[in-house]
Amino acid sequence: MKKKALVTGITGQDGAYLAELLLSKGYEVHGIKRRSSLFNTDRIDHLYQDPHETDVRFTMHYGDLTDSTNLIRIIQQVQPDEIYNLGAMSHVKVSFDTPEYTANADGIGTLRILEAVRLLGLTKKTRIYQASTSELYGLVQEVPQSEKTPFYPRSPYAVAKLYGYWITVNYREAYDMYACNGILFNHESPLRGETFVTRKITRGVSKIALKMQSCLYLGNLDAKRDWGHAKDYVEAMYLILQQDTPEDFVIATGITTTVRDFVKMAFSEAGIEVEFKGEGVDEKGYVVSCSHRDYQLVAGTEVVSVDPRYFRPTEVELLIGDPSKSMSKLGWKPKYDLPMLIKDMMTSDLELFRREKTLKDLGYSIKNQFE
Ligand code: NDP
Ligand code: GDP
């Protein structure tokens, strides 16, 4: 019998890579997508199967983590062996603008999934993965951060995820459910949402190299993150649900890098050397040299500037994870390091904007007709 997985947040970065992984392992994959006025399935369109085909292994259901009855109905219908709860309002900065909605979707949404499984009598059948986050660590208590490090969340997003974390632990202990947290540190890819800092940088640098944009505006360049590749991290999610006993795991690379260094590495990938001058909000990045034959950037050009609008009311300054438990117990090991991740993202974004530029140069409008 094929195993069945239900993935919330399937239209997101991780949902797309996880769906690919599970399909490659022979699973029947069901995803929950939100209704939106524009298509929101770009990342998974290549996996779509016409429901009229025989042997359909990829099915989408309309739903929302804020709607219990909808979740109960889908879980009852699918009877999944595994649920991966990846759906969330996942942007830290935006969570300060929409704190109540974030609590509802990210915190109570997790409860709704656990409670649906319990109410439907599936506690012995269905294993649950909860997408927990390194943002739980927030204000630095100790480094590197491990499964034993105390939490100190610093945003409405992290506080909502803290509830998701503990309700998962509580249902595991109270009802003997196979429910686990993956405490994942930041992971990125060419599919990363455009407003997260890494993707904003690789898109911005690509546009600057192609002369489609002059300057990239960023917030706190001193923040340090432990960045890995999403492809590696979805492997860990899968492994977490294949163990004999349910446990929580930190997934990280163990290496931390500043936003400023990520910017330099992204420019360097395009053959452009950049130096930073100034401090705090006056900090700016200037081109030192450009060795790429296609991108002619003049030394001294200002290409990065700090804009305080991207600062957060409370910031998480330093994240660095200790992945030793996942490496020893799960046998998990990332294949990508940071330079490989940046190369993957830069290659993809340069290609994306090269195409866009070519169309523009040929006179095709790529702008929305209402702009
Ligand atoms: P994305 O933002 O790319 O994807 C989030 C997904 O959740 C999207 O499919 C989105 O749908 C969906 N979603 C949002 N709100 C709701 C809702 N109310 N009901 C149902 N679905 C909803 O995030 P990632 O793929 O990067 O992350 C996956 C999970 O892992 C998230 O829970 C995130 O918080 C967590 N996480 C991510 C980390 C990272 O570095 N990427 C680190 C640690 C944890 P739509 O496409 O319609 O917006
Ligand atoms: P987060 O770690 O989940 O908040 O992921 P982000 O990619 O959104 O942010 C990572 C870090 O980059 C945070 O410390 C941000 O403050 C910092 N940062 C600096 N400039 C920016 C920016 O322009 N956008 C975003 N999203 N983050 C920025």
PDB file of N, CA, C and O and ligand atoms in Angstrom, residues 9-15 32 34 40 43 63-66 85-90 101 105 131-134 157 161 184-188 192-193 196, ligand 1:
ATOM      1  N   GLY A   9       0.611  24.101   3.510  1.00  0.00           N
ATOM      2  CA  GLY A   9       1.662  24.993   3.011  1.00  0.00           C
ATOM      3  C   GLY A   9       2.375  24.421   1.804  1.00  0.00           C
ATOM      4  O   GLY A   9       3.549  24.717   1.556  1.00  0.00           O
ATOM      5  N   ILE A  10       1.655  23.622   1.013  1.00  0.00           N
ATOM      6  CA  ILE A  10       2.303  22.947  -0.132  1.00  0.00           C
ATOM      7  C   ILE A  10       2.708  23.926  -1.223  1.00  0.00           C
ATOM      8  O   ILE A  10       3.603  23.638  -2.026  1.00  0.00           O
ATOM      9  N   THR A  11       2.066  25.111  -1.252  1.00  0.00           N
ATOM     10  CA  THR A  11       2.415  26.082  -2.295  1.00  0.00           C
ATOM     11  C   THR A  11       3.657  26.900  -1.920  1.00  0.00           C
ATOM     12  O   THR A  11       4.121  27.714  -2.706  1.00  0.00           O
ATOM     13  N   GLY A  12       4.188  26.698  -0.719  1.00  0.00           N
ATOM     14  CA  GLY A  12       5.362  27.454  -0.270  1.00  0.00           C
ATOM     15  C   GLY A  12       6.670  26.793  -0.705  1.00  0.00           C
ATOM     16  O   GLY A  12       6.674  25.752  -1.366  1.00  0.00           O
ATOM     17  N   GLN A  13       7.779  27.434  -0.312  1.00  0.00           N
ATOM     18  CA  GLN A  13       9.105  26.907  -0.676  1.00  0.00           C
ATOM     19  C   GLN A  13       9.285  25.448  -0.232  1.00  0.00           C
ATOM     20  O   GLN A  13       9.589  24.551  -1.037  1.00  0.00           O
ATOM     21  N   ASP A  14       9.092  25.188   1.065  1.00  0.00           N
ATOM     22  CA  ASP A  14       9.357  23.844   1.591  1.00  0.00           C
ATOM     23  C   ASP A  14       8.328  22.841   1.079  1.00  0.00           C
ATOM     24  O   ASP A  14       8.662  21.677   0.809  1.00  0.00           O
ATOM     25  N   GLY A  15       7.075  23.295   0.970  1.00  0.00           N
ATOM     26  CA  GLY A  15       6.009  22.417   0.485  1.00  0.00           C
ATOM     27  C   GLY A  15       6.356  21.859  -0.889  1.00  0.00           C
ATOM     28  O   GLY A  15       6.161  20.658  -1.156  1.00  0.00           O
ATOM     29  N   ILE A  32      -2.743  21.057   0.876  1.00  0.00           N
ATOM     30  CA  ILE A  32      -3.806  22.032   1.143  1.00  0.00           C
ATOM     31  C   ILE A  32      -3.355  23.383   0.603  1.00  0.00           C
ATOM     32  O   ILE A  32      -2.278  23.871   0.947  1.00  0.00           O
ATOM     33  N   ARG A  34      -4.575  27.509  -0.314  1.00  0.00           N
ATOM     34  CA  ARG A  34      -5.584  28.529  -0.014  1.00  0.00           C
ATOM     35  C   ARG A  34      -6.191  29.039  -1.306  1.00  0.00           C
ATOM     36  O   ARG A  34      -5.517  29.101  -2.336  1.00  0.00           O
ATOM     37  N   ASN A  40      -1.601  30.739  -7.151  1.00  0.00           N
ATOM     38  CA  ASN A  40      -0.543  30.718  -6.132  1.00  0.00           C
ATOM     39  C   ASN A  40       0.191  29.370  -6.152  1.00  0.00           C
ATOM     40  O   ASN A  40       0.738  28.943  -5.143  1.00  0.00           O
ATOM     41  N   ARG A  43       5.081  27.226  -7.722  1.00  0.00           N
ATOM     42  CA  ARG A  43       6.174  26.348  -7.289  1.00  0.00           C
ATOM     43  C   ARG A  43       5.855  24.862  -7.481  1.00  0.00           C
ATOM     44  O   ARG A  43       6.760  24.033  -7.422  1.00  0.00           O
ATOM     45  N   GLY A  63      -8.186  24.763   1.339  1.00  0.00           N
ATOM     46  CA  GLY A  63      -8.326  24.784   2.788  1.00  0.00           C
ATOM     47  C   GLY A  63      -7.551  25.917   3.410  1.00  0.00           C
ATOM     48  O   GLY A  63      -6.882  26.701   2.727  1.00  0.00           O
ATOM     49  N   ASP A  64      -7.668  25.994   4.734  1.00  0.00           N
ATOM     50  CA  ASP A  64      -6.991  27.074   5.459  1.00  0.00           C
ATOM     51  C   ASP A  64      -6.791  26.622   6.907  1.00  0.00           C
ATOM     52  O   ASP A  64      -7.680  25.980   7.489  1.00  0.00           O
ATOM     53  N   LEU A  65      -5.657  26.982   7.456  1.00  0.00           N
ATOM     54  CA  LEU A  65      -5.360  26.573   8.837  1.00  0.00           C
ATOM     55  C   LEU A  65      -6.228  27.293   9.862  1.00  0.00           C
ATOM     56  O   LEU A  65      -6.219  26.943  11.034  1.00  0.00           O
ATOM     57  N   THR A  66      -6.975  28.290   9.422  1.00  0.00           N
ATOM     58  CA  THR A  66      -7.860  28.990  10.358  1.00  0.00           C
ATOM     59  C   THR A  66      -9.267  28.387  10.342  1.00  0.00           C
ATOM     60  O   THR A  66     -10.165  28.911  10.993  1.00  0.00           O
ATOM     61  N   ASN A  85       2.907  19.791   8.761  1.00  0.00           N
ATOM     62  CA  ASN A  85       2.241  21.086   8.935  1.00  0.00           C
ATOM     63  C   ASN A  85       3.213  22.227   8.644  1.00  0.00           C
ATOM     64  O   ASN A  85       3.847  22.782   9.541  1.00  0.00           O
ATOM     65  N   LEU A  86       3.311  22.575   7.368  1.00  0.00           N
ATOM     66  CA  LEU A  86       4.243  23.628   6.934  1.00  0.00           C
ATOM     67  C   LEU A  86       3.536  24.965   6.720  1.00  0.00           C
ATOM     68  O   LEU A  86       4.191  25.989   6.544  1.00  0.00           O
ATOM     69  N   GLY A  87       2.224  24.956   6.688  1.00  0.00           N
ATOM     70  CA  GLY A  87       1.479  26.189   6.416  1.00  0.00           C
ATOM     71  C   GLY A  87       1.683  27.180   7.553  1.00  0.00           C
ATOM     72  O   GLY A  87       1.622  26.813   8.726  1.00  0.00           O
ATOM     73  N   ALA A  88       1.929  28.426   7.201  1.00  0.00           N
ATOM     74  CA  ALA A  88       2.102  29.467   8.221  1.00  0.00           C
ATOM     75  C   ALA A  88       2.235  30.829   7.563  1.00  0.00           C
ATOM     76  O   ALA A  88       2.645  30.936   6.416  1.00  0.00           O
ATOM     77  N   MET A  89       1.874  31.873   8.336  1.00  0.00           N
ATOM     78  CA  MET A  89       2.274  33.222   7.956  1.00  0.00           C
ATOM     79  C   MET A  89       3.726  33.275   8.414  1.00  0.00           C
ATOM     80  O   MET A  89       4.027  33.379   9.598  1.00  0.00           O
ATOM     81  N   SER A  90       4.664  33.152   7.476  1.00  0.00           N
ATOM     82  CA  SER A  90       6.040  32.798   7.834  1.00  0.00           C
ATOM     83  C   SER A  90       7.011  33.971   7.897  1.00  0.00           C
ATOM     84  O   SER A  90       8.199  33.771   8.098  1.00  0.00           O
ATOM     85  N   TYR A 101      -3.643  37.542  13.322  1.00  0.00           N
ATOM     86  CA  TYR A 101      -3.788  36.526  12.273  1.00  0.00           C
ATOM     87  C   TYR A 101      -2.649  35.496  12.375  1.00  0.00           C
ATOM     88  O   TYR A 101      -2.862  34.287  12.227  1.00  0.00           O
ATOM     89  N   ALA A 105      -3.191  31.486  12.630  1.00  0.00           N
ATOM     90  CA  ALA A 105      -2.741  30.509  11.610  1.00  0.00           C
ATOM     91  C   ALA A 105      -1.589  29.642  12.128  1.00  0.00           C
ATOM     92  O   ALA A 105      -1.593  28.420  11.973  1.00  0.00           O
ATOM     93  N   ALA A 131       6.345  22.329  11.739  1.00  0.00           N
ATOM     94  CA  ALA A 131       7.436  23.204  11.252  1.00  0.00           C
ATOM     95  C   ALA A 131       7.775  24.240  12.316  1.00  0.00           C
ATOM     96  O   ALA A 131       7.291  25.368  12.281  1.00  0.00           O
ATOM     97  N   SER A 132       8.605  23.853  13.263  1.00  0.00           N
ATOM     98  CA  SER A 132       9.086  24.808  14.261  1.00  0.00           C
ATOM     99  C   SER A 132      10.335  25.509  13.725  1.00  0.00           C
ATOM    100  O   SER A 132      10.856  25.147  12.668  1.00  0.00           O
ATOM    101  N   THR A 133      10.793  26.495  14.467  1.00  0.00           N
ATOM    102  CA  THR A 133      11.763  27.427  13.884  1.00  0.00           C
ATOM    103  C   THR A 133      12.832  27.875  14.877  1.00  0.00           C
ATOM    104  O   THR A 133      12.574  27.982  16.082  1.00  0.00           O
ATOM    105  N   SER A 134      13.996  28.215  14.363  1.00  0.00           N
ATOM    106  CA  SER A 134      15.076  28.750  15.187  1.00  0.00           C
ATOM    107  C   SER A 134      14.702  30.126  15.761  1.00  0.00           C
ATOM    108  O   SER A 134      15.336  30.590  16.711  1.00  0.00           O
ATOM    109  N   TYR A 157       5.442  36.296  15.314  1.00  0.00           N
ATOM    110  CA  TYR A 157       5.628  35.028  14.595  1.00  0.00           C
ATOM    111  C   TYR A 157       6.224  33.978  15.519  1.00  0.00           C
ATOM    112  O   TYR A 157       5.723  32.854  15.642  1.00  0.00           O
ATOM    113  N   LYS A 161       4.657  30.516  17.008  1.00  0.00           N
ATOM    114  CA  LYS A 161       5.329  29.231  16.764  1.00  0.00           C
ATOM    115  C   LYS A 161       5.694  28.541  18.081  1.00  0.00           C
ATOM    116  O   LYS A 161       5.822  27.324  18.138  1.00  0.00           O
ATOM    117  N   LEU A 184      13.872  24.107  12.642  1.00  0.00           N
ATOM    118  CA  LEU A 184      14.717  24.355  11.476  1.00  0.00           C
ATOM    119  C   LEU A 184      15.280  25.769  11.495  1.00  0.00           C
ATOM    120  O   LEU A 184      14.543  26.734  11.723  1.00  0.00           O
ATOM    121  N   PHE A 185      16.571  25.875  11.263  1.00  0.00           N
ATOM    122  CA  PHE A 185      17.199  27.178  11.089  1.00  0.00           C
ATOM    123  C   PHE A 185      16.910  27.634   9.656  1.00  0.00           C
ATOM    124  O   PHE A 185      16.406  26.854   8.846  1.00  0.00           O
ATOM    125  N   ASN A 186      17.229  28.911   9.373  1.00  0.00           N
ATOM    126  CA  ASN A 186      16.842  29.480   8.072  1.00  0.00           C
ATOM    127  C   ASN A 186      17.323  28.610   6.921  1.00  0.00           C
ATOM    128  O   ASN A 186      18.481  28.209   6.885  1.00  0.00           O
ATOM    129  N   HIS A 187      16.406  28.345   6.002  1.00  0.00           N
ATOM    130  CA  HIS A 187      16.807  27.609   4.800  1.00  0.00           C
ATOM    131  C   HIS A 187      16.193  28.263   3.585  1.00  0.00           C
ATOM    132  O   HIS A 187      15.066  28.731   3.597  1.00  0.00           O
ATOM    133  N   GLU A 188      16.983  28.303   2.550  1.00  0.00           N
ATOM    134  CA  GLU A 188      16.728  29.156   1.395  1.00  0.00           C
ATOM    135  C   GLU A 188      16.865  28.331   0.122  1.00  0.00           C
ATOM    136  O   GLU A 188      17.293  27.180   0.155  1.00  0.00           O
ATOM    137  N   ARG A 192      12.719  30.470  -2.603  1.00  0.00           N
ATOM    138  CA  ARG A 192      12.455  31.246  -1.385  1.00  0.00           C
ATOM    139  C   ARG A 192      11.598  32.464  -1.719  1.00  0.00           C
ATOM    140  O   ARG A 192      11.782  33.109  -2.762  1.00  0.00           O
ATOM    141  N   GLY A 193      10.678  32.804  -0.805  1.00  0.00           N
ATOM    142  CA  GLY A 193       9.835  33.991  -0.984  1.00  0.00           C
ATOM    143  C   GLY A 193      10.699  35.225  -1.220  1.00  0.00           C
ATOM    144  O   GLY A 193      11.764  35.378  -0.611  1.00  0.00           O
ATOM    145  N   PHE A 196      12.184  37.601   1.791  1.00  0.00           N
ATOM    146  CA  PHE A 196      13.154  37.147   2.796  1.00  0.00           C
ATOM    147  C   PHE A 196      14.523  37.645   2.347  1.00  0.00           C
ATOM    148  O   PHE A 196      14.785  37.790   1.141  1.00  0.00           O
TER     149      PHE A 196
HETATM  150  P1  NDP B   1       6.502  29.939   2.772  1.00  0.00           P
HETATM  151  O1  NDP B   1       6.122  31.294   3.259  1.00  0.00           O
HETATM  152  O2  NDP B   1       7.236  29.797   1.488  1.00  0.00           O
HETATM  153  O3  NDP B   1       5.185  29.031   2.670  1.00  0.00           O
HETATM  154  C1  NDP B   1       4.162  29.125   3.617  1.00  0.00           C
HETATM  155  C2  NDP B   1       2.996  28.300   3.134  1.00  0.00           C
HETATM  156  O4  NDP B   1       1.923  28.398   4.086  1.00  0.00           O
HETATM  157  C3  NDP B   1       2.410  28.758   1.796  1.00  0.00           C
HETATM  158  O5  NDP B   1       1.982  27.627   1.073  1.00  0.00           O
HETATM  159  C4  NDP B   1       1.197  29.580   2.227  1.00  0.00           C
HETATM  160  O6  NDP B   1       0.191  29.659   1.241  1.00  0.00           O
HETATM  161  C5  NDP B   1       0.731  28.731   3.402  1.00  0.00           C
HETATM  162  N1  NDP B   1      -0.166  29.437   4.306  1.00  0.00           N
HETATM  163  C6  NDP B   1      -0.041  30.668   4.830  1.00  0.00           C
HETATM  164  N2  NDP B   1      -1.082  30.951   5.621  1.00  0.00           N
HETATM  165  C7  NDP B   1      -1.902  29.879   5.589  1.00  0.00           C
HETATM  166  C8  NDP B   1      -3.150  29.561   6.165  1.00  0.00           C
HETATM  167  N3  NDP B   1      -3.800  30.422   6.957  1.00  0.00           N
HETATM  168  N4  NDP B   1      -3.720  28.359   5.904  1.00  0.00           N
HETATM  169  C9  NDP B   1      -3.095  27.467   5.099  1.00  0.00           C
HETATM  170  N5  NDP B   1      -1.898  27.710   4.509  1.00  0.00           N
HETATM  171  C10 NDP B   1      -1.319  28.900   4.756  1.00  0.00           C
HETATM  172  O7  NDP B   1       7.317  29.240   3.963  1.00  0.00           O
HETATM  173  P2  NDP B   1       8.473  28.126   3.882  1.00  0.00           P
HETATM  174  O8  NDP B   1       8.096  27.107   2.886  1.00  0.00           O
HETATM  175  O9  NDP B   1       9.788  28.813   3.803  1.00  0.00           O
HETATM  176  O10 NDP B   1       8.390  27.519   5.350  1.00  0.00           O
HETATM  177  C11 NDP B   1       7.572  26.376   5.638  1.00  0.00           C
HETATM  178  C12 NDP B   1       7.270  26.337   7.132  1.00  0.00           C
HETATM  179  O11 NDP B   1       8.484  26.238   7.858  1.00  0.00           O
HETATM  180  C13 NDP B   1       6.555  27.557   7.669  1.00  0.00           C
HETATM  181  O12 NDP B   1       5.688  27.128   8.690  1.00  0.00           O
HETATM  182  C14 NDP B   1       7.671  28.400   8.255  1.00  0.00           C
HETATM  183  O13 NDP B   1       7.187  29.246   9.255  1.00  0.00           O
HETATM  184  C15 NDP B   1       8.585  27.316   8.776  1.00  0.00           C
HETATM  185  N6  NDP B   1       9.993  27.648   8.852  1.00  0.00           N
HETATM  186  C16 NDP B   1      10.645  28.130   7.747  1.00  0.00           C
HETATM  187  C17 NDP B   1      11.995  28.407   7.806  1.00  0.00           C
HETATM  188  C18 NDP B   1      12.739  28.892   6.601  1.00  0.00           C
HETATM  189  O14 NDP B   1      13.875  29.353   6.770  1.00  0.00           O
HETATM  190  N7  NDP B   1      12.208  28.781   5.401  1.00  0.00           N
HETATM  191  C19 NDP B   1      12.770  28.222   9.059  1.00  0.00           C
HETATM  192  C20 NDP B   1      11.992  27.592  10.123  1.00  0.00           C
HETATM  193  C21 NDP B   1      10.665  27.341  10.011  1.00  0.00           C
HETATM  194  P3  NDP B   1       0.248  30.791   0.064  1.00  0.00           P
HETATM  195  O15 NDP B   1       1.192  30.259  -0.977  1.00  0.00           O
HETATM  196  O16 NDP B   1      -1.168  30.851  -0.377  1.00  0.00           O
HETATM  197  O17 NDP B   1       0.744  32.047   0.707  1.00  0.00           O
END
